[in-house]
Short mmCIF file of C-alpha atoms and ligand atoms in Angstrom, two decimals:
data_model
loop_
_atom_site.label_atom_id
_atom_site.label_comp_id
_atom_site.label_asym_id
_atom_site.label_seq_id
_atom_site.Cartn_x
_atom_site.Cartn_y
_atom_site.Cartn_z
CA MET A 1 -29.26 -32.45 6.83
CA GLU A 2 -29.85 -31.19 10.13
CA ILE A 3 -28.02 -27.70 11.80
CA VAL A 4 -27.45 -27.01 14.65
CA ILE A 5 -27.50 -23.32 15.89
CA GLU A 6 -25.45 -22.10 18.90
CA LYS A 7 -26.43 -18.38 20.10
CA ALA A 8 -24.07 -16.66 21.33
CA ALA A 9 -25.38 -15.32 24.96
CA ASP A 10 -26.33 -11.41 24.16
CA SER A 11 -23.36 -10.66 26.73
CA GLU A 12 -21.24 -12.49 23.77
CA LEU A 13 -21.97 -9.63 21.23
CA LYS A 14 -19.70 -6.64 19.48
CA ALA A 15 -20.61 -3.54 18.93
CA LYS A 16 -21.99 -2.69 15.36
CA PRO A 17 -18.96 -0.29 13.44
CA ASP A 18 -19.41 2.69 12.53
CA GLY A 19 -21.31 2.27 8.22
CA SER A 20 -18.40 4.88 7.01
CA ALA A 21 -15.57 3.01 8.13
CA LEU A 22 -16.17 -0.70 7.29
CA GLY A 23 -13.03 -0.59 4.34
CA PHE A 24 -12.73 -4.21 3.25
CA GLY A 25 -13.28 -7.58 5.76
CA LYS A 26 -11.57 -6.00 8.55
CA ILE A 27 -14.74 -6.14 10.97
CA PHE A 28 -16.70 -10.05 11.40
CA THR A 29 -19.56 -10.34 13.00
CA ASP A 30 -21.35 -12.41 15.44
CA HIS A 31 -21.59 -15.99 14.24
CA MET A 32 -19.99 -17.88 11.36
CA PHE A 33 -21.01 -21.97 10.09
CA VAL A 34 -18.94 -24.91 10.23
CA MET A 35 -19.04 -28.05 9.73
CA PRO A 36 -15.91 -30.45 9.58
CA TYR A 37 -15.77 -33.60 7.61
CA SER A 38 -13.54 -36.50 7.07
CA VAL A 39 -13.61 -39.30 5.34
CA GLU A 40 -14.97 -41.89 7.25
CA LYS A 41 -17.99 -39.68 8.36
CA GLY A 42 -18.87 -37.14 5.47
CA TRP A 43 -19.90 -33.93 6.56
CA TYR A 44 -20.75 -33.39 10.00
CA ASP A 45 -21.18 -31.61 13.26
CA ALA A 46 -23.09 -28.63 11.13
CA THR A 47 -23.39 -25.65 13.33
CA ILE A 48 -23.84 -22.13 13.56
CA LYS A 49 -21.60 -20.74 16.63
CA ARG A 50 -20.44 -17.56 17.74
CA TYR A 51 -17.17 -17.13 15.51
CA GLN A 52 -13.98 -17.59 17.25
CA ASN A 53 -10.78 -19.27 16.63
CA PHE A 54 -10.02 -22.19 15.66
CA SER A 55 -7.47 -25.43 17.57
CA LEU A 56 -5.58 -26.28 14.94
CA ASP A 57 -3.03 -29.08 14.78
CA PRO A 58 0.34 -27.51 13.29
CA SER A 59 1.32 -29.88 10.88
CA ALA A 60 -2.45 -29.54 9.44
CA MET A 61 -2.51 -30.18 6.31
CA ALA A 62 -3.31 -26.92 4.92
CA LEU A 63 -0.80 -25.28 6.48
CA HIS A 64 1.33 -27.33 4.32
CA TYR A 65 0.12 -28.15 0.42
CA GLY A 66 -2.50 -25.24 0.22
CA GLN A 67 -5.42 -27.67 0.62
CA ALA A 68 -7.58 -24.34 1.26
CA ILE A 69 -9.99 -23.03 -1.12
CA PHE A 70 -13.01 -20.29 -1.21
CA GLU A 71 -14.94 -17.98 -2.65
CA GLY A 72 -16.16 -14.59 -2.32
CA LEU A 73 -19.96 -12.86 -1.68
CA LYS A 74 -22.28 -10.82 -0.90
CA ALA A 75 -25.73 -10.17 1.13
CA TYR A 76 -27.70 -6.34 -0.16
CA ARG A 77 -30.02 -4.67 1.92
CA GLY A 78 -32.58 -2.68 -0.15
CA ARG A 79 -34.51 -0.26 0.65
CA ASP A 80 -37.50 -2.32 1.02
CA ASN A 81 -35.16 -3.77 4.20
CA GLN A 82 -35.45 -7.28 1.86
CA ILE A 83 -31.65 -9.07 2.51
CA ARG A 84 -31.20 -10.40 -0.94
CA LEU A 85 -27.47 -12.95 -1.59
CA PHE A 86 -26.73 -12.88 -5.73
CA ARG A 87 -26.35 -15.72 -7.97
CA PRO A 88 -25.14 -17.33 -4.74
CA GLN A 89 -25.80 -21.16 -5.96
CA ALA A 90 -23.27 -20.24 -8.61
CA ASN A 91 -20.71 -19.29 -6.56
CA LEU A 92 -21.75 -22.85 -4.05
CA ALA A 93 -20.92 -24.54 -7.50
CA ARG A 94 -18.04 -23.38 -8.77
CA MET A 95 -16.43 -24.16 -5.34
CA ASN A 96 -16.95 -27.66 -6.03
CA VAL A 97 -15.79 -27.24 -9.01
CA SER A 98 -13.04 -26.00 -7.09
CA ALA A 99 -12.74 -28.78 -4.31
CA ALA A 100 -12.54 -31.00 -7.27
CA ARG A 101 -9.59 -29.35 -8.64
CA MET A 102 -7.38 -29.45 -5.25
CA CYS A 103 -8.51 -32.68 -4.68
CA MET A 104 -10.71 -31.90 -1.97
CA ALA A 105 -13.93 -33.38 -0.59
CA GLN A 106 -17.15 -31.85 -2.19
CA ILE A 107 -19.52 -29.92 -0.45
CA ASP A 108 -23.75 -30.64 -0.03
CA GLU A 109 -24.60 -27.23 -2.63
CA ASP A 110 -28.48 -27.44 -0.58
CA THR A 111 -26.96 -28.15 2.59
CA VAL A 112 -24.54 -24.83 2.95
CA LEU A 113 -26.97 -22.89 0.35
CA ARG A 114 -29.57 -23.35 3.80
CA ALA A 115 -26.55 -22.66 6.75
CA LEU A 116 -25.57 -20.19 4.77
CA LYS A 117 -29.13 -18.43 4.42
CA GLN A 118 -29.70 -18.80 9.07
CA LEU A 119 -26.35 -17.45 8.99
CA VAL A 120 -26.86 -14.63 7.74
CA GLN A 121 -30.54 -14.66 8.41
CA LEU A 122 -29.50 -14.88 12.30
CA ASP A 123 -26.34 -11.89 11.74
CA GLN A 124 -29.03 -9.71 9.85
CA ASP A 125 -28.56 -7.18 11.68
CA TRP A 126 -25.37 -6.26 10.36
CA VAL A 127 -25.77 -6.29 7.48
CA PRO A 128 -25.30 -2.69 6.95
CA ARG A 129 -27.32 -0.80 5.59
CA ALA A 130 -25.91 2.28 3.86
CA LYS A 131 -26.64 2.09 0.19
CA GLY A 132 -22.84 0.36 -1.65
CA SER A 133 -21.91 -0.96 1.28
CA THR A 134 -22.42 -4.59 2.12
CA LEU A 135 -21.80 -7.89 3.53
CA TYR A 136 -18.97 -9.57 2.84
CA ILE A 137 -19.40 -13.48 2.72
CA ARG A 138 -16.81 -15.69 2.63
CA PRO A 139 -16.49 -19.51 2.85
CA THR A 140 -13.65 -20.92 3.19
CA MET A 141 -12.28 -25.20 2.97
CA ILE A 142 -9.47 -26.15 4.42
CA ALA A 143 -7.86 -29.66 4.37
CA SER A 144 -7.12 -29.90 8.95
CA GLU A 145 -5.79 -32.95 9.06
CA ALA A 146 -3.06 -33.70 11.11
CA GLY A 147 0.68 -35.16 8.83
CA LEU A 148 3.16 -34.13 6.90
CA GLY A 149 2.13 -36.43 3.97
CA VAL A 150 2.12 -34.87 0.44
CA ARG A 151 -1.36 -36.31 -0.85
CA PRO A 152 -5.33 -35.83 0.12
CA ALA A 153 -6.21 -35.12 2.99
CA GLN A 154 -8.65 -36.90 4.83
CA GLU A 155 -10.04 -34.77 7.63
CA TYR A 156 -11.77 -31.08 5.98
CA LEU A 157 -12.98 -28.32 8.58
CA PHE A 158 -15.64 -26.06 5.85
CA PHE A 159 -16.88 -22.80 7.65
CA ILE A 160 -18.83 -19.46 6.98
CA ILE A 161 -17.73 -15.84 8.36
CA LEU A 162 -19.01 -12.98 7.06
CA SER A 163 -17.51 -9.22 6.94
CA PRO A 164 -19.59 -6.18 6.65
CA VAL A 165 -18.04 -4.04 3.92
CA GLY A 166 -17.43 -0.50 2.94
CA ALA A 167 -18.95 0.60 -0.31
CA TYR A 168 -16.77 0.39 -2.86
CA TYR A 169 -16.93 3.92 -4.86
CA ALA A 170 -17.33 5.76 -1.89
CA GLU A 171 -17.03 9.28 -3.74
CA GLY A 172 -17.95 7.83 -6.55
CA PHE A 173 -16.50 5.72 -9.71
CA ASN A 174 -13.34 6.32 -10.05
CA PRO A 175 -11.20 4.68 -13.05
CA VAL A 176 -8.25 3.07 -12.27
CA LYS A 177 -3.63 2.42 -13.23
CA ILE A 178 -3.67 -1.33 -14.92
CA TYR A 179 0.78 -2.17 -14.58
CA VAL A 180 0.79 -4.93 -17.36
CA THR A 181 3.16 -7.03 -16.34
CA ASP A 182 5.34 -9.69 -18.32
CA LYS A 183 7.63 -10.27 -15.52
CA TYR A 184 5.20 -12.79 -12.96
CA VAL A 185 2.27 -14.86 -14.36
CA ARG A 186 -1.11 -15.23 -12.37
CA ALA A 187 -2.01 -19.17 -13.74
CA VAL A 188 -0.57 -21.27 -16.05
CA PRO A 189 -2.87 -23.86 -18.62
CA GLY A 190 -3.72 -26.57 -16.50
CA GLY A 191 -2.22 -25.34 -13.21
CA VAL A 192 -5.40 -24.07 -10.73
CA GLY A 193 -5.82 -20.53 -12.14
CA HIS A 194 -9.90 -21.65 -12.86
CA VAL A 195 -9.94 -22.21 -8.96
CA LYS A 196 -9.94 -20.64 -6.41
CA THR A 197 -6.86 -21.91 -4.55
CA ALA A 198 -5.65 -19.96 -1.26
CA GLY A 199 -1.73 -20.23 -3.28
CA ASN A 200 -3.01 -18.36 -6.87
CA TYR A 201 -3.71 -15.46 -4.48
CA ALA A 202 -0.27 -15.64 -2.61
CA ALA A 203 1.00 -16.12 -5.69
CA SER A 204 -0.65 -13.08 -6.76
CA ILE A 205 1.21 -10.54 -4.23
CA MET A 206 4.40 -9.67 -5.81
CA ALA A 207 3.88 -8.37 -8.74
CA ALA A 208 0.59 -6.96 -7.18
CA MET A 209 3.39 -5.10 -4.74
CA GLU A 210 5.54 -3.73 -7.99
CA ALA A 211 2.92 -1.99 -9.34
CA LYS A 212 2.02 -0.82 -6.18
CA LYS A 213 5.11 0.55 -5.44
CA GLU A 214 4.72 1.99 -9.54
CA GLY A 215 1.75 4.55 -8.92
CA TYR A 216 -1.02 1.56 -10.78
CA THR A 217 -3.84 -0.15 -8.52
CA GLN A 218 -4.28 -3.37 -9.95
CA VAL A 219 -1.56 -6.05 -12.79
CA LEU A 220 -3.12 -6.44 -15.71
CA TRP A 221 -2.24 -9.98 -15.99
CA LEU A 222 -0.75 -12.09 -19.68
CA ASP A 223 -0.29 -15.92 -20.86
CA ALA A 224 2.05 -17.31 -19.36
CA VAL A 225 3.50 -19.16 -22.88
CA GLU A 226 3.83 -16.22 -24.23
CA ARG A 227 2.33 -13.55 -22.62
CA ARG A 228 1.17 -11.64 -25.28
CA TYR A 229 -2.85 -13.02 -24.23
CA ILE A 230 -4.24 -11.10 -22.10
CA GLU A 231 -6.54 -13.10 -18.99
CA GLU A 232 -7.22 -11.38 -15.57
CA VAL A 233 -6.75 -8.11 -14.13
CA GLY A 234 -5.62 -8.16 -10.22
CA THR A 235 -8.71 -10.27 -9.43
CA MET A 236 -11.03 -9.69 -11.70
CA ASN A 237 -11.77 -10.34 -15.23
CA ILE A 238 -11.58 -8.23 -17.63
CA PHE A 239 -13.93 -7.14 -21.12
CA PHE A 240 -13.45 -4.49 -24.20
CA LYS A 241 -14.63 -2.49 -26.44
CA ILE A 242 -13.48 -1.89 -29.25
CA ASN A 243 -15.04 -0.49 -32.12
CA GLY A 244 -18.29 -1.41 -30.80
CA GLN A 245 -17.53 -4.47 -29.56
CA ILE A 246 -17.64 -6.49 -26.42
CA ILE A 247 -14.85 -8.46 -25.94
CA THR A 248 -13.29 -10.64 -22.89
CA PRO A 249 -11.02 -13.14 -23.34
CA PRO A 250 -12.29 -17.18 -22.82
CA LEU A 251 -12.22 -19.66 -20.28
CA GLY A 252 -9.53 -21.19 -21.27
CA GLY A 253 -8.53 -22.97 -17.65
CA SER A 254 -6.06 -20.17 -16.33
CA ILE A 255 -8.65 -17.55 -16.03
CA LEU A 256 -11.45 -17.76 -13.02
CA PRO A 257 -14.78 -18.10 -14.40
CA GLY A 258 -16.17 -14.77 -12.71
CA ILE A 259 -19.72 -14.78 -11.67
CA THR A 260 -19.49 -11.09 -11.72
CA ARG A 261 -18.34 -11.93 -15.61
CA ASP A 262 -20.41 -14.92 -16.89
CA SER A 263 -23.50 -11.82 -15.35
CA VAL A 264 -21.97 -9.13 -17.95
CA LEU A 265 -22.05 -11.39 -20.13
CA GLN A 266 -25.47 -12.06 -20.30
CA ILE A 267 -26.70 -8.48 -20.01
CA THR A 268 -25.02 -7.53 -22.93
CA ARG A 269 -25.94 -10.09 -24.93
CA ASP A 270 -29.78 -9.08 -24.44
CA TRP A 271 -28.51 -5.49 -24.51
CA GLY A 272 -27.80 -6.85 -27.95
CA MET A 273 -24.25 -6.01 -27.95
CA ASP A 274 -21.80 -7.13 -30.26
CA VAL A 275 -20.18 -9.71 -27.57
CA GLN A 276 -16.63 -11.62 -27.73
CA GLU A 277 -15.88 -14.50 -26.29
CA ARG A 278 -12.45 -14.35 -27.45
CA PRO A 279 -7.79 -14.23 -27.02
CA ILE A 280 -6.95 -11.18 -27.19
CA THR A 281 -3.09 -9.14 -27.08
CA ILE A 282 -2.02 -6.80 -25.26
CA ASP A 283 -0.51 -5.64 -28.54
CA GLU A 284 -4.40 -5.60 -30.22
CA VAL A 285 -5.40 -3.34 -26.95
CA MET A 286 -2.33 -1.36 -27.28
CA ALA A 287 -3.00 -0.70 -30.84
CA ALA A 288 -6.45 -0.96 -30.95
CA ASN A 289 -5.63 2.72 -27.80
CA GLU A 290 -3.47 4.31 -31.11
CA ASN A 291 -6.02 4.88 -33.82
CA GLY A 292 -8.39 5.52 -31.41
CA ALA A 293 -10.82 2.11 -31.82
CA LEU A 294 -10.05 1.51 -27.89
CA GLU A 295 -13.33 2.99 -26.35
CA GLU A 296 -13.53 1.47 -23.22
CA ILE A 297 -11.79 -1.66 -20.64
CA PHE A 298 -13.65 -2.92 -17.52
CA GLY A 299 -12.91 -5.09 -15.10
CA THR A 300 -15.50 -7.45 -12.88
CA GLY A 301 -16.36 -8.96 -10.30
CA THR A 302 -18.12 -9.87 -6.59
CA ALA A 303 -15.87 -5.99 -4.58
CA ALA A 304 -16.02 -3.51 -7.46
CA VAL A 305 -18.89 -5.62 -9.73
CA ILE A 306 -18.04 -2.79 -12.24
CA SER A 307 -14.43 -1.23 -12.91
CA PRO A 308 -13.19 1.37 -15.26
CA VAL A 309 -9.56 1.54 -16.43
CA GLY A 310 -8.15 4.46 -17.80
CA GLU A 311 -4.63 4.06 -17.54
CA LEU A 312 -2.48 1.25 -18.97
CA TYR A 313 0.94 0.82 -18.14
CA TYR A 314 3.12 -1.68 -20.66
CA LYS A 315 6.69 -2.04 -21.42
CA GLY A 316 7.61 1.50 -20.38
CA ARG A 317 4.75 3.76 -22.37
CA ALA A 318 1.45 4.53 -19.85
CA VAL A 319 -1.13 5.60 -22.04
CA THR A 320 -4.61 6.60 -20.95
CA VAL A 321 -7.90 4.71 -21.86
CA ASN A 322 -10.30 6.58 -22.76
CA GLY A 323 -8.89 9.95 -22.02
CA GLY A 324 -8.76 8.64 -18.14
CA TYR A 325 -12.73 8.60 -18.07
CA THR A 326 -15.71 6.29 -17.02
CA GLY A 327 -17.06 4.86 -20.53
CA GLU A 328 -20.27 4.48 -20.88
CA VAL A 329 -20.75 1.01 -21.45
CA ALA A 330 -19.37 0.02 -17.59
CA GLN A 331 -21.16 3.26 -16.52
CA ARG A 332 -24.35 0.98 -17.49
CA LEU A 333 -24.00 -1.95 -16.64
CA PHE A 334 -22.32 -0.94 -12.89
CA ASP A 335 -26.66 0.83 -12.61
CA GLU A 336 -27.70 -2.19 -13.77
CA LEU A 337 -26.30 -4.31 -12.05
CA GLU A 338 -26.41 -2.68 -8.80
CA ALA A 339 -30.69 -2.02 -9.08
CA ILE A 340 -31.07 -5.89 -9.25
CA GLN A 341 -28.71 -6.46 -6.11
CA TYR A 342 -30.53 -3.52 -3.98
CA GLY A 343 -33.97 -4.68 -5.36
CA ASP A 344 -34.12 -1.53 -6.94
CA LYS A 345 -35.59 -3.05 -10.19
CA PRO A 346 -37.15 -6.32 -11.36
CA ASP A 347 -34.40 -8.79 -11.33
CA PRO A 348 -35.70 -10.50 -14.86
CA TYR A 349 -32.74 -13.46 -14.32
CA GLY A 350 -33.84 -15.05 -10.84
CA TRP A 351 -30.26 -13.30 -10.03
CA MET A 352 -31.14 -12.62 -6.55
CA GLU A 353 -32.70 -15.06 -3.89
CA THR A 354 -33.86 -13.73 0.20
CA LEU A 355 -33.39 -15.92 3.30
CA ASP A 356 -36.75 -17.48 3.14
C1 PLP B 401 -8.75 -13.96 -9.99
C2 PLP B 401 -9.89 -13.57 -10.18
N1 PLP B 401 -11.08 -13.28 -10.69
C3 PLP B 401 -12.36 -13.07 -10.78
C4 PLP B 401 -12.93 -13.23 -10.63
C5 PLP B 401 -14.12 -11.84 -10.47
O1 PLP B 401 -15.28 -14.00 -9.34
P1 PLP B 401 -16.25 -12.91 -9.47
O2 PLP B 401 -17.03 -12.68 -10.44
O3 PLP B 401 -16.76 -14.40 -9.17
O4 PLP B 401 -16.46 -12.20 -7.79
C6 PLP B 401 -12.01 -13.32 -8.33
C7 PLP B 401 -13.08 -13.15 -7.13
O5 PLP B 401 -13.87 -13.67 -7.19
C8 PLP B 401 -11.17 -13.67 -8.03
O6 PLP B 401 -9.85 -13.97 -7.39
#
């Protein structure tokens, strides 16, 4: 499919932000990619154009019944000035899994990858230069058809927007304090927890706010049925190191299959570590901490890559994990992934994609 490029006029280009004040998702680049869909026409008018508002009918179905999915990935500028994307095909494949579950249109992954690369190429000056800063890429699809019937929409809008984001660890690794909730759940068996649909995030906000009020950074989610099995932490997958063994919950339908999770599994197995994907309860983790067997906990996800956990709060009790310090495996994984992402190290997995 042809991708039309309508460059913004020079007079429309925005001033680049100060690299030290980027934050997350507050600033957007000069261009975006937009591609509408209808059942009759399929995807059409694939266009890269100036970043601008949409015009949507107030009855657009995404606004009412939540047929809305998204992805999140990053472009990294290496020391060699080369811009690299981390496993973009995996994000687009996951987007089609999300689309299928939400009864939305399938994207052509090759066309979208081409559009994504052309968009980043066009706005390449927005990819930050400071180590740790990146260009966050947000492919999104919404049901744009006007109407209030509850059924799959016949029209969709796919778009990609770009946002330069600051270093997650500007002041070094900072182990986070985690609140284990047995009051709220993120996802249920048979539900939509394994896909990146907007409603999952809306549903998680109240628990996150309550945790924050208690002084905790993220929520640890337990399973919806027994409220014992660990699922995820905030918007990250979770790993434990207990008695030398690396453990992460299996993908059972209520957990998002993280691309960082998959990468961490591959790397730790290649390092010869004993790695298990198996159900793990909060009681097992608390007991392991009590008897000194719990060595590390860390989250994995695109935003932070690796996020060490220094404290857990569960049922009225706060416990320190690994003395509140970053564990050895978390640090080693962070260093390894960052080196691959910035091109400081060979990429034995073929994960990084250049823009050409
Ligand atoms: C709920 C949830 N779990 C886990 C992840 C981590 O996934 P990834 O490693 O692909 O960023 C994310 C972020 O995308 C998420 O939103």
